[in-house]
Tab-separated table of C-alpha atoms in Angstrom:
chain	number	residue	atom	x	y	z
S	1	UNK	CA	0.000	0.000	0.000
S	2	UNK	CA	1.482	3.300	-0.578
S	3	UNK	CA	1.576	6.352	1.140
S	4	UNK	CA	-0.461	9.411	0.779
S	5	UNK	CA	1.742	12.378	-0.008
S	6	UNK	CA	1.297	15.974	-0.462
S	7	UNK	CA	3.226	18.750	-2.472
S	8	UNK	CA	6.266	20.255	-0.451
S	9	UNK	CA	5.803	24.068	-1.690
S	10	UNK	CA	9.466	23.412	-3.204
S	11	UNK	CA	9.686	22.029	-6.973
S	12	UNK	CA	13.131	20.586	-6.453
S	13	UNK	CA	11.903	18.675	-3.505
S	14	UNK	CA	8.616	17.813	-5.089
S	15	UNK	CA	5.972	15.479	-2.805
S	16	UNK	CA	6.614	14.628	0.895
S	17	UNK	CA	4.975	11.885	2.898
S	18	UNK	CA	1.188	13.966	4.255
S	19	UNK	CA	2.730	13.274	7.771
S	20	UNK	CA	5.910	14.570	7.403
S	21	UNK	CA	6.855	18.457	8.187
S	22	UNK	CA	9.328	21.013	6.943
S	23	UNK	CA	11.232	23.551	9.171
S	24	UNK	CA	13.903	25.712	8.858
S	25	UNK	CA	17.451	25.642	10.099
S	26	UNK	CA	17.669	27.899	13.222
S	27	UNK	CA	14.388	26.415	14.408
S	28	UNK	CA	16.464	23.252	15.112
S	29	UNK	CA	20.223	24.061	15.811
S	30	UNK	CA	21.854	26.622	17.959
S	31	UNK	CA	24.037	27.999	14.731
S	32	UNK	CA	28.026	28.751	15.085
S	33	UNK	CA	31.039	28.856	14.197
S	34	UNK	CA	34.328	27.013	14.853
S	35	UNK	CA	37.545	28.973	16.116
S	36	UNK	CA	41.372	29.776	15.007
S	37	UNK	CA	43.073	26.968	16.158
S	38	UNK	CA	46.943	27.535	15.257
S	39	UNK	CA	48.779	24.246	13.945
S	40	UNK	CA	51.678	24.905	17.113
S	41	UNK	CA	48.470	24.199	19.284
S	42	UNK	CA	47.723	20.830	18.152
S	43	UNK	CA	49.117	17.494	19.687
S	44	UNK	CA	49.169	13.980	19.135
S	45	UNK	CA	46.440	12.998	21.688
S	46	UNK	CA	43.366	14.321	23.642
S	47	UNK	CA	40.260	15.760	22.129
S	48	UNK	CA	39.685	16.301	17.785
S	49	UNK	CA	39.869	19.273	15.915
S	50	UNK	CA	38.181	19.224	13.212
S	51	UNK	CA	38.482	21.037	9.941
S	52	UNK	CA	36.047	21.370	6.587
S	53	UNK	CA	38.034	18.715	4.524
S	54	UNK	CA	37.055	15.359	4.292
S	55	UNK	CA	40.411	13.900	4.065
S	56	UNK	CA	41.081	11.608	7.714
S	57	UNK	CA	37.263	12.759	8.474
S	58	UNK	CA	38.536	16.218	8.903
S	59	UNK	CA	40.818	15.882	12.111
S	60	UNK	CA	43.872	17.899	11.952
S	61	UNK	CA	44.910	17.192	14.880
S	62	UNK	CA	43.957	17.010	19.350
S	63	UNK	CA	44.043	19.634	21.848
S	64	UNK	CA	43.781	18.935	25.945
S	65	UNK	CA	40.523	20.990	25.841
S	66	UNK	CA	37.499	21.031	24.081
S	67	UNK	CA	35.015	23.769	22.918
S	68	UNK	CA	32.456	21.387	21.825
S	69	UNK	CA	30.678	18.531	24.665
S	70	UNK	CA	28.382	16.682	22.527
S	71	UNK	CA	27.816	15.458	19.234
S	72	UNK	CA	26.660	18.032	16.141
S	73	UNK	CA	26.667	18.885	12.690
S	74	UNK	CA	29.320	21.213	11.034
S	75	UNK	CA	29.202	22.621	7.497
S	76	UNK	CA	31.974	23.684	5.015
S	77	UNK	CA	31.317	27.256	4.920
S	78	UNK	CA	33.014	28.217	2.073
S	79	UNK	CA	35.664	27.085	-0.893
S	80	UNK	CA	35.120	24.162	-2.907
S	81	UNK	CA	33.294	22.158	-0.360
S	82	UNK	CA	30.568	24.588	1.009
S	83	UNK	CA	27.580	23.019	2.030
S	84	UNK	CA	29.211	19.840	3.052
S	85	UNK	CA	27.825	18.532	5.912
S	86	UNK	CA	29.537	16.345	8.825
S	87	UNK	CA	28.513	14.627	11.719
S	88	UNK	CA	30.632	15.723	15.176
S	89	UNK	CA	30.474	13.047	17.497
S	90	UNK	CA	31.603	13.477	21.204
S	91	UNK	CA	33.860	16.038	22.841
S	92	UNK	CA	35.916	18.111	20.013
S	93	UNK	CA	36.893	21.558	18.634
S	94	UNK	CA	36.559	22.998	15.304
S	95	UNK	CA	38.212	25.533	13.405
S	96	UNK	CA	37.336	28.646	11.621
S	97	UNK	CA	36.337	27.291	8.349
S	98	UNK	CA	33.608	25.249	9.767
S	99	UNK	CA	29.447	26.480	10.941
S	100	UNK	CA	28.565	24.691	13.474
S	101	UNK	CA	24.719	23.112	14.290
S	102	UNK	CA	24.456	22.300	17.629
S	103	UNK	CA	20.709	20.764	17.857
S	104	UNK	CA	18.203	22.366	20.381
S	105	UNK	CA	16.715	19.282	21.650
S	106	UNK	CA	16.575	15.433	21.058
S	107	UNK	CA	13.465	15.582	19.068
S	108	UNK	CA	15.570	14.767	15.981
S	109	UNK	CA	17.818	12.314	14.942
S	110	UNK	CA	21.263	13.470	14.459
S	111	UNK	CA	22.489	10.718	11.911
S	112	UNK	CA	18.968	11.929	10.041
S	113	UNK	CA	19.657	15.205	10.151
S	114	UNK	CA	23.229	15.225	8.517
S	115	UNK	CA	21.932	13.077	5.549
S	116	UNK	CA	18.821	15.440	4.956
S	117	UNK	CA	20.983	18.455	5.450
S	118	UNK	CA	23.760	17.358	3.126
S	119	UNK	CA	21.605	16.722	0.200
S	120	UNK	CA	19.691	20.325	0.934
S	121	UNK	CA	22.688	22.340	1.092
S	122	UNK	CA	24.036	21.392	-1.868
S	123	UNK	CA	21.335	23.781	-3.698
S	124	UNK	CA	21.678	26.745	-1.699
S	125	UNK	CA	25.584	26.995	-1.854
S	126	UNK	CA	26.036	30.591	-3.783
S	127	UNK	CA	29.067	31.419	-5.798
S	128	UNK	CA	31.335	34.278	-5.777
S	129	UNK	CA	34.895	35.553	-7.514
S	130	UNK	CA	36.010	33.200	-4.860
S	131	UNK	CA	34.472	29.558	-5.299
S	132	UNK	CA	31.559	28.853	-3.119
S	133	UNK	CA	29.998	29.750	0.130
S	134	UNK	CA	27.734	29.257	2.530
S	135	UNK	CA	27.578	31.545	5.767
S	136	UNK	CA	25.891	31.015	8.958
S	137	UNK	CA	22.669	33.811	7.976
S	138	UNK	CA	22.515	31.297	4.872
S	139	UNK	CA	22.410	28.268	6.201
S	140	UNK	CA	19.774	29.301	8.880
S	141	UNK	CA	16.616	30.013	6.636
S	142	UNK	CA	17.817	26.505	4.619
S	143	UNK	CA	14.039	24.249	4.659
S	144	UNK	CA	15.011	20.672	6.481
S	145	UNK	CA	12.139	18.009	6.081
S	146	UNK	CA	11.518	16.223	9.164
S	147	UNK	CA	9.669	12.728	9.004
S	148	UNK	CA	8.461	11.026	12.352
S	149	UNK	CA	11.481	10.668	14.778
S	150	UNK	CA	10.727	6.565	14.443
S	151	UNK	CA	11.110	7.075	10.531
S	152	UNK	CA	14.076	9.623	10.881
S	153	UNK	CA	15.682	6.112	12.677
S	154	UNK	CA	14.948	3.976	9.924
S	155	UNK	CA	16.150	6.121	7.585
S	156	UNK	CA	19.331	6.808	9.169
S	157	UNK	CA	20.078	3.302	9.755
S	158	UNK	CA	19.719	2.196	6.324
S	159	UNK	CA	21.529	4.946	4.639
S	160	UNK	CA	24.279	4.020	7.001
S	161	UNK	CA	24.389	0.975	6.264
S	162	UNK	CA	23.735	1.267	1.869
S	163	UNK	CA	25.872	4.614	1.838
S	164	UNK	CA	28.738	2.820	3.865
S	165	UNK	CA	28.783	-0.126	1.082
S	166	UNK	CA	28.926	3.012	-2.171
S	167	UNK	CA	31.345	4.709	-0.289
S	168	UNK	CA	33.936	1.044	0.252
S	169	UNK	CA	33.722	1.138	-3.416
S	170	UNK	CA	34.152	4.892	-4.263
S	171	UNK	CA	37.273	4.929	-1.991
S	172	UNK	CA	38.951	1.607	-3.922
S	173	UNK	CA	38.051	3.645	-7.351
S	174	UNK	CA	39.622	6.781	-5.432
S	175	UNK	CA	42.491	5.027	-4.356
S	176	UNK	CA	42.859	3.213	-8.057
S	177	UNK	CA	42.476	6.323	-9.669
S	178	UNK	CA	45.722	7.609	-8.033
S	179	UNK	CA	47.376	4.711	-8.694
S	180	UNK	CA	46.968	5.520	-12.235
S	181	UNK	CA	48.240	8.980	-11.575
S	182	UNK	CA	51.412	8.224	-10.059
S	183	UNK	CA	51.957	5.650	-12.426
S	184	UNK	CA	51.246	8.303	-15.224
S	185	UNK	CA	53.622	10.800	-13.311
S	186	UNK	CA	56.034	8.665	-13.044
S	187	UNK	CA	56.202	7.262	-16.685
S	188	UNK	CA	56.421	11.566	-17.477
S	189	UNK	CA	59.421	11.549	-15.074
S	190	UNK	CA	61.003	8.850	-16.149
S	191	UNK	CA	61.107	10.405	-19.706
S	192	UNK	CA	62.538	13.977	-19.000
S	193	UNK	CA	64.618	12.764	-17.008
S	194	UNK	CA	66.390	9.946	-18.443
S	195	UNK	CA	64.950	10.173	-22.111
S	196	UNK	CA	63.327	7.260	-24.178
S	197	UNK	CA	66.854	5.983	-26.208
S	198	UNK	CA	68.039	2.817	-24.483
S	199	UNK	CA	71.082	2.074	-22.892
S	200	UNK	CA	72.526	5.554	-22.789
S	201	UNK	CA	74.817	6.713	-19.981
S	202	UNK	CA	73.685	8.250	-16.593
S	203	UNK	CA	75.015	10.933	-14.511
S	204	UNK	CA	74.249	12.683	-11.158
S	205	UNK	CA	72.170	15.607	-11.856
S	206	UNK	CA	73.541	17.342	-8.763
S	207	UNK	CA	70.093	17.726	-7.371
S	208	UNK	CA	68.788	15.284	-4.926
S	209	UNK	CA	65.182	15.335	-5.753
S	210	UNK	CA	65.790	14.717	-9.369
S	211	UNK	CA	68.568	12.210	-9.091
S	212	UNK	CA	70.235	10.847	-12.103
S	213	UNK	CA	70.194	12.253	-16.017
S	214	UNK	CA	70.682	11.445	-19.221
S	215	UNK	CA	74.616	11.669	-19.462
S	216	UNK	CA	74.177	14.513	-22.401
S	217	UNK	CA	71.249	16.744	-20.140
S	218	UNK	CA	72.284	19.806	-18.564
S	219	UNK	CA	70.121	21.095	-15.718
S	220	UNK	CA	69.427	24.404	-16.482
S	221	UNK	CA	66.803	26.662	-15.401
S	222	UNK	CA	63.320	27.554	-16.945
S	223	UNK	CA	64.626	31.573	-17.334
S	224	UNK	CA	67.593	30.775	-19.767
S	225	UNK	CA	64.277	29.541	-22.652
S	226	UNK	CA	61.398	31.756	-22.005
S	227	UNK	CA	60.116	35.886	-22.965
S	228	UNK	CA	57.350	35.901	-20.956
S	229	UNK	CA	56.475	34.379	-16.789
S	230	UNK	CA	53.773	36.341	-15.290
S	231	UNK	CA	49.966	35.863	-14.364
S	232	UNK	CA	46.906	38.458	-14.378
S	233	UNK	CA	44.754	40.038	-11.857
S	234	UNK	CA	41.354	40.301	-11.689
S	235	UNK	CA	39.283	43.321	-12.829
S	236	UNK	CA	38.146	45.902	-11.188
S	237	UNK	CA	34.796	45.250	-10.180
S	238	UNK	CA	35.456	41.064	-9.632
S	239	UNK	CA	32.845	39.213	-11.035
S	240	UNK	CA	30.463	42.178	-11.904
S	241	UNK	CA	32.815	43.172	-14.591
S	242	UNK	CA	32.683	39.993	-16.402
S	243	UNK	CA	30.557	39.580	-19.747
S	244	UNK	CA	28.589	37.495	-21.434
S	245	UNK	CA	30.790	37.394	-24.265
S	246	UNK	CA	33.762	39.300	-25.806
S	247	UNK	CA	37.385	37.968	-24.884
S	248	UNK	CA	37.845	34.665	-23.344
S	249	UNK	CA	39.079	35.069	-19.157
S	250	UNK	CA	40.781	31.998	-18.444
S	251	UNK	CA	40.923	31.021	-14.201
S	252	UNK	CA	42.383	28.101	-12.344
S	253	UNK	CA	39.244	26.045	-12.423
S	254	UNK	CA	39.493	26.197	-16.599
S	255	UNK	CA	42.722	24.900	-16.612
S	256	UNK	CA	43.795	21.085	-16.540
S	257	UNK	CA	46.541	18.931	-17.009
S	258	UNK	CA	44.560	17.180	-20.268
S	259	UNK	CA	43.532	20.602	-21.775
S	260	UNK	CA	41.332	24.120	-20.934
S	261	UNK	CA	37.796	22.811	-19.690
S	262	UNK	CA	35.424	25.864	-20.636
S	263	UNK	CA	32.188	24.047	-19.728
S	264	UNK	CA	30.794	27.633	-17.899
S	265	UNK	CA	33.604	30.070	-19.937
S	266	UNK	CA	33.758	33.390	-18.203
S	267	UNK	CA	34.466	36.588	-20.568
S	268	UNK	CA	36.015	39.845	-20.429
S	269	UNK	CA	35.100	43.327	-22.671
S	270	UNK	CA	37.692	44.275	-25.528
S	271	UNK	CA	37.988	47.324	-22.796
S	272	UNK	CA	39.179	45.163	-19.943
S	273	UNK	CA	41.399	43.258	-21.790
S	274	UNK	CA	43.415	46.747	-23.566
S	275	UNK	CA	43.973	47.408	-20.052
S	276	UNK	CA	45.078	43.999	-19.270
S	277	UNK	CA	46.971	43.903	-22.770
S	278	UNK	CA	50.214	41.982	-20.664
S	279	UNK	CA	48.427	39.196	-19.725
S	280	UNK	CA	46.934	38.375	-23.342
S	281	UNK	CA	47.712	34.604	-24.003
S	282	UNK	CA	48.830	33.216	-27.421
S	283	UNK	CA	48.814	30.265	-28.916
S	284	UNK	CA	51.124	27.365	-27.704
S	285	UNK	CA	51.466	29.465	-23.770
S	286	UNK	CA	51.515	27.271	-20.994
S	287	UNK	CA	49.226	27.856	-18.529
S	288	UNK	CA	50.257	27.047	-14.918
S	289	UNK	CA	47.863	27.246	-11.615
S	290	UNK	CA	50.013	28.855	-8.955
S	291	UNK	CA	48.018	29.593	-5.997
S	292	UNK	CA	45.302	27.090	-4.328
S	293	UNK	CA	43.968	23.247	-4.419
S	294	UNK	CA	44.641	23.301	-8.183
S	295	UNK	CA	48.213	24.644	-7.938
S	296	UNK	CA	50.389	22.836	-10.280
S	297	UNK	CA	47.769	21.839	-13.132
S	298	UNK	CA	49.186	22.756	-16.418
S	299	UNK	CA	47.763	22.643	-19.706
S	300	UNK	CA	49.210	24.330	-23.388
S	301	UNK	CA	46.412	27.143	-24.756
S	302	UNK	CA	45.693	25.967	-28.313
S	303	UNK	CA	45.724	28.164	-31.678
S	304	UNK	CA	42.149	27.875	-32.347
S	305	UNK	CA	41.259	29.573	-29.864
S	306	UNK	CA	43.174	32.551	-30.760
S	307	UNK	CA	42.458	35.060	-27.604
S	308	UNK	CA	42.395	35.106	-24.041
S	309	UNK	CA	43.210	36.258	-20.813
S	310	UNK	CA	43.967	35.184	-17.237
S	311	UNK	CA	43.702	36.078	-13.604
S	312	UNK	CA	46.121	36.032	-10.977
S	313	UNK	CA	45.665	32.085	-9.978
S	314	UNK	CA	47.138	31.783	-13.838
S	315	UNK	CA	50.411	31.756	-14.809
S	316	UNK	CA	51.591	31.992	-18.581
S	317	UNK	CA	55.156	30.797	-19.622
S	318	UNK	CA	55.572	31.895	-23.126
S	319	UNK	CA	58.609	29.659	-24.167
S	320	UNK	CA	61.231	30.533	-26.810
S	321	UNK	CA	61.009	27.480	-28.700
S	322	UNK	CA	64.641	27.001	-30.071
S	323	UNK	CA	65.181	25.915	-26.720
S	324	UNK	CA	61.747	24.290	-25.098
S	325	UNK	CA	59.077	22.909	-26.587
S	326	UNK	CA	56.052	24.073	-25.253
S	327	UNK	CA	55.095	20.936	-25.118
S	328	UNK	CA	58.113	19.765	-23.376
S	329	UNK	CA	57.590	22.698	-20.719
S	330	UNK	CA	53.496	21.200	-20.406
S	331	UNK	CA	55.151	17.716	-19.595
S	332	UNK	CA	57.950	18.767	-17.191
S	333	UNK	CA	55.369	20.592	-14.828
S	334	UNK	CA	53.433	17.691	-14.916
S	335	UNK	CA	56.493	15.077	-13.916
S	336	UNK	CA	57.714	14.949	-10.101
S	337	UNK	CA	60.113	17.687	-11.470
S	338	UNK	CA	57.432	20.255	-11.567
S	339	UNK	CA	55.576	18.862	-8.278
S	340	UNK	CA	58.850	19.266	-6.194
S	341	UNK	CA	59.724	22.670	-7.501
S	342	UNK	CA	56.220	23.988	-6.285
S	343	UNK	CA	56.485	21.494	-2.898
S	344	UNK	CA	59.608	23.256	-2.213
S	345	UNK	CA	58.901	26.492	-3.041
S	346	UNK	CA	56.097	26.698	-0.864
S	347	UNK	CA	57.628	24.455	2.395
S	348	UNK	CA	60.550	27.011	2.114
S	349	UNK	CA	59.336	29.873	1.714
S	350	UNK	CA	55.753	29.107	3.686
S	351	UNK	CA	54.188	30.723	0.935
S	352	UNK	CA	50.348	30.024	-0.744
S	353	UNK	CA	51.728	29.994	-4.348
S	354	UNK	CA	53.989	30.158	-7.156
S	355	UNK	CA	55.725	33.651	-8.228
S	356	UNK	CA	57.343	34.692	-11.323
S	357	UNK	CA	60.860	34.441	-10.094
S	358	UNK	CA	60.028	31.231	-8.610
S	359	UNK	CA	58.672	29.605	-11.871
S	360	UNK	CA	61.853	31.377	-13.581
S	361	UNK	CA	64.227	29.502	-11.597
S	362	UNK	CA	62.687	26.133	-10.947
S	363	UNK	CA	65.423	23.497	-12.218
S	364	UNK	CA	64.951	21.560	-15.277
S	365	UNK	CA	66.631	19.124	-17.701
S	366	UNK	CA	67.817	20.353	-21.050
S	367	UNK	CA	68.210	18.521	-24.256
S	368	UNK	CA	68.214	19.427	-28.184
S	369	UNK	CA	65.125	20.152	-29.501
S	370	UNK	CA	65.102	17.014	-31.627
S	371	UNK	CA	65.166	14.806	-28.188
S	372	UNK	CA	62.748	16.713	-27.121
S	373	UNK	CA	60.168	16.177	-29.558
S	374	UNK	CA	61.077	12.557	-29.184
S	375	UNK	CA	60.313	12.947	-25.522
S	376	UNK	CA	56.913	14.257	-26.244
S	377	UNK	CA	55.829	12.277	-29.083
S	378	UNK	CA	56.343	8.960	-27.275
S	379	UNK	CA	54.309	10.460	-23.851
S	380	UNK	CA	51.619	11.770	-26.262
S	381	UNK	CA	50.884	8.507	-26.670
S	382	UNK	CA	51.639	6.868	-23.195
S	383	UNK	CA	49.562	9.728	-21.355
S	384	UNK	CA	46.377	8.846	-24.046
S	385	UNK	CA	46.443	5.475	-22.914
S	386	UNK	CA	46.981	6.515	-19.090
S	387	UNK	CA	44.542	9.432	-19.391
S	388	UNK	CA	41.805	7.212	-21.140
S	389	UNK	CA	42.007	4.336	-18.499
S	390	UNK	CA	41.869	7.204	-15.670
S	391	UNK	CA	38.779	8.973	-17.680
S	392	UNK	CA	36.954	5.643	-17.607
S	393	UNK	CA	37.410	5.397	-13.852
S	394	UNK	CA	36.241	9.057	-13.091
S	395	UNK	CA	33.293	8.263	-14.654
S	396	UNK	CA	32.739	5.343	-12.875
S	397	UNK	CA	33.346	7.431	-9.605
S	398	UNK	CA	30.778	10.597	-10.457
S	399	UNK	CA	28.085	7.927	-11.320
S	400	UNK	CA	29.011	6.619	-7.923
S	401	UNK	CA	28.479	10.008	-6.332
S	402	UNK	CA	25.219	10.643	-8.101
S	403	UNK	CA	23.975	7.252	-6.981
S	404	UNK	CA	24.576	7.842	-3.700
S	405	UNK	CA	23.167	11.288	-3.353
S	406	UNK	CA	19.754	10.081	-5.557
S	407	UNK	CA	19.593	7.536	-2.943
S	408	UNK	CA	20.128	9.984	-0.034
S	409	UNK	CA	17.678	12.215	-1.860
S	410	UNK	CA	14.489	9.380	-2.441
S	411	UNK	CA	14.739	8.488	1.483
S	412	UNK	CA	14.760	11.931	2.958
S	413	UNK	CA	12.293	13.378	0.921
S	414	UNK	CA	10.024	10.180	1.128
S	415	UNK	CA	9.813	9.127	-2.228
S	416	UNK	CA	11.353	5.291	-1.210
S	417	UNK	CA	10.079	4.631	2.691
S	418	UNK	CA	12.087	1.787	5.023
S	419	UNK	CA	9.966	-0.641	6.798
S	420	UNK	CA	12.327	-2.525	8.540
S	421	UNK	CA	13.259	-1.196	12.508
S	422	UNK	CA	15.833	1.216	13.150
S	423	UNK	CA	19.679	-0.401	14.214
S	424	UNK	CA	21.480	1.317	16.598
């Protein structure tokens, strides 16, 4: 027999269950917000702190104290993850990047909660010239639809229990997707650093990270075959200046190691980009992320796209190509070359990204042009195998994802009901 529903008053939520209610945010949690917590602070025991990445469930780290005595919810408030949702359980402390939802009584169940709210948040997350966000003012009007406590139980329990089994999987694609990577990374390394002819001599390179060369390499450094390092700014105005066409404005999150991704292209006037004239991109520039989570993704701009521009995030290295191929520039950023120079540059210097001068000077192995385009013709066609068997498990992985948050999505809103008893 099924049950009777009734129109929510939201088309993206659609029918509810006639018994079920919808209330808002600050009706049920006491809303905050987590503190600085200094990394000198933390220690190797005693309570969790907690941060907005989902990496080791977010703990960074313990403290002796605690600001938090009993389980709650915390949200991403802003960056890529905004709007994700976590459950707190125990005595712990969060940091600054976190909201926290401490509930107002035990009318509600927790585990319940954190699956309703996840799916929820994820469409009233705003974006800015920034990424993503969602404050504390936000978050407390958000509509949360609230079954029966007994239902809220069964619901809970069995998402634990399917959601645990998707997310065993996603973690072994996860974790086989980066083998993939490294293995990719490492073939790229193996070939700028030692070339593809057989047999050839060795030598020591005189730098410990890279190790041994090709016995006919130098190591010289990106500055002695380039005209042009340098990245943009934004314009005046951030994201209110931007246009719905006209000249091409290239950011971090359009640029990827296997090309430009301009699924939502952002634009700039012809008057914007006059003033911005020294940051134009041409054909065959490489374009290097230098600040943020996508620091270090490289991809070459290609000719038929014929103008652009960039933002800060963006580096361009316009090569002089008697000595590198751009090409041959693309790959060595991509090889454990490129990842130590920006590992380095930023553990020594404690700095959030890549300069000009850094980029300039970052070590690299030098051969003939000829070699060179040897070099890249043979990892053209390495990297299309590696990239094609890491596309195919990506895809696997996002319809993972949207599984898992269609299945979230049919329980909490009531479109699937449980009729087996809650486990605890």
């Amino acid at each position: 027999m099924s049950r009777v529903m009734k129109y929510s008053g939201y088309g993206w939520i659609g029918e509810i269950p006639v018994n079920w209610k919808i209330s808002q945010v600050k009706r049920i949690f006491s809303i905050g917000r987590g503190r600085v917590i200094a990394t000198t602070e933390l220690k190797e025991t005693g309570f969790p702190v907690y941060s907005s990445q989902t990496k080791n469930n977010g703990v960074l780290g313990y403290l002796d104290s605690y600001d938090f005595d009993r389980s709650q919810l915390t949200w991403t408030t802003d960056g890529a993850n905004a709007g994700s949702v976590f459950l707190r359980e125990g005595k712990h402390n969060c940091t600054n990047v976190c909201g926290t939802l401490m509930p107002k009584d035990d009318s509600n169940d927790l585990r319940y909660l954190c699956y309703a709210l996840a799916y929820i948040s994820f469409y009233h997350k705003r974006a800015d010239i920034n990424g993503y966000k969602i404050m504390n003012n936000e978050m407390a009007e958000i509509e949360i639809i609230l079954p029966p406590l007994l239902e809220q139980q069964r619901i809970a329990s069995f998402l634990d229990s399917e959601c645990s089994r998707i997310d065993a999987v996603i973690e072994k694609t996860r974790a086989s997707i980066e083998e993939y990577k490294n293995l990719k990374q490492a073939i790229i390394t193996q070939a700028v650093t030692k070339g593809i002819r057989p047999n050839r001599p060795m030598k020591d390179s005189g730098i410990e990270w890279i190790g041994e060369i090709a016995s006919d390499y130098i190591i010289a450094k990106i500055k002695v075959g380039v005209t042009k390092v340098g990245s943009g700014k934004t314009p005046s105005g951030g994201a209110e200046s931007y246009a719905e066409e006209g000249i091409l404005f290239l950011r971090s999150q359009n640029v990827y190691d296997t090309g430009l991704v301009l699924d939502n292209p952002t634009y700039i006037t012809d008057e914007i980009d006059e003033e911005m004239k020294n940051t134009r991109v041409q054909p065959q520039d490489v374009l290097l992320n230098i600040t943020g989570g996508s620091i270090g993704r490289c991809c070459i701009f290609p000719a038929e796209l014929e103008r652009a521009n960039v933002n800060q995030h963006v580096s361009i290295i316009r090569v002089i190509k008697s000595v590198f191929l751009p090409e041959y520039m693309h790959y060595y950023w991509l090889s454990k070359l490129g990842y130590m120079s920006i590992h380095l540059y930023q553990t020594g210097g404690n700095r959030e990204g890549m300069t000009a001068d850094a980029i300039k000077n970052s070590p690299i192995p030098l051969m003939p042009i000829k070699e060179q385009q040897e070099i890249v013709d043979y990892l053209d066609s390495k990297c299309l195998e590696m990239d094609s068997l890491i596309e195919k498990k990506e895809r696997f992985l996002a319809e993972l994802e949207t599984y898992r948050k269609s299945l979230i999505f049919e329980y909490v809103t009531g479109k699937k009901e449980v009729t087996s008893a809650p486990t605890y």
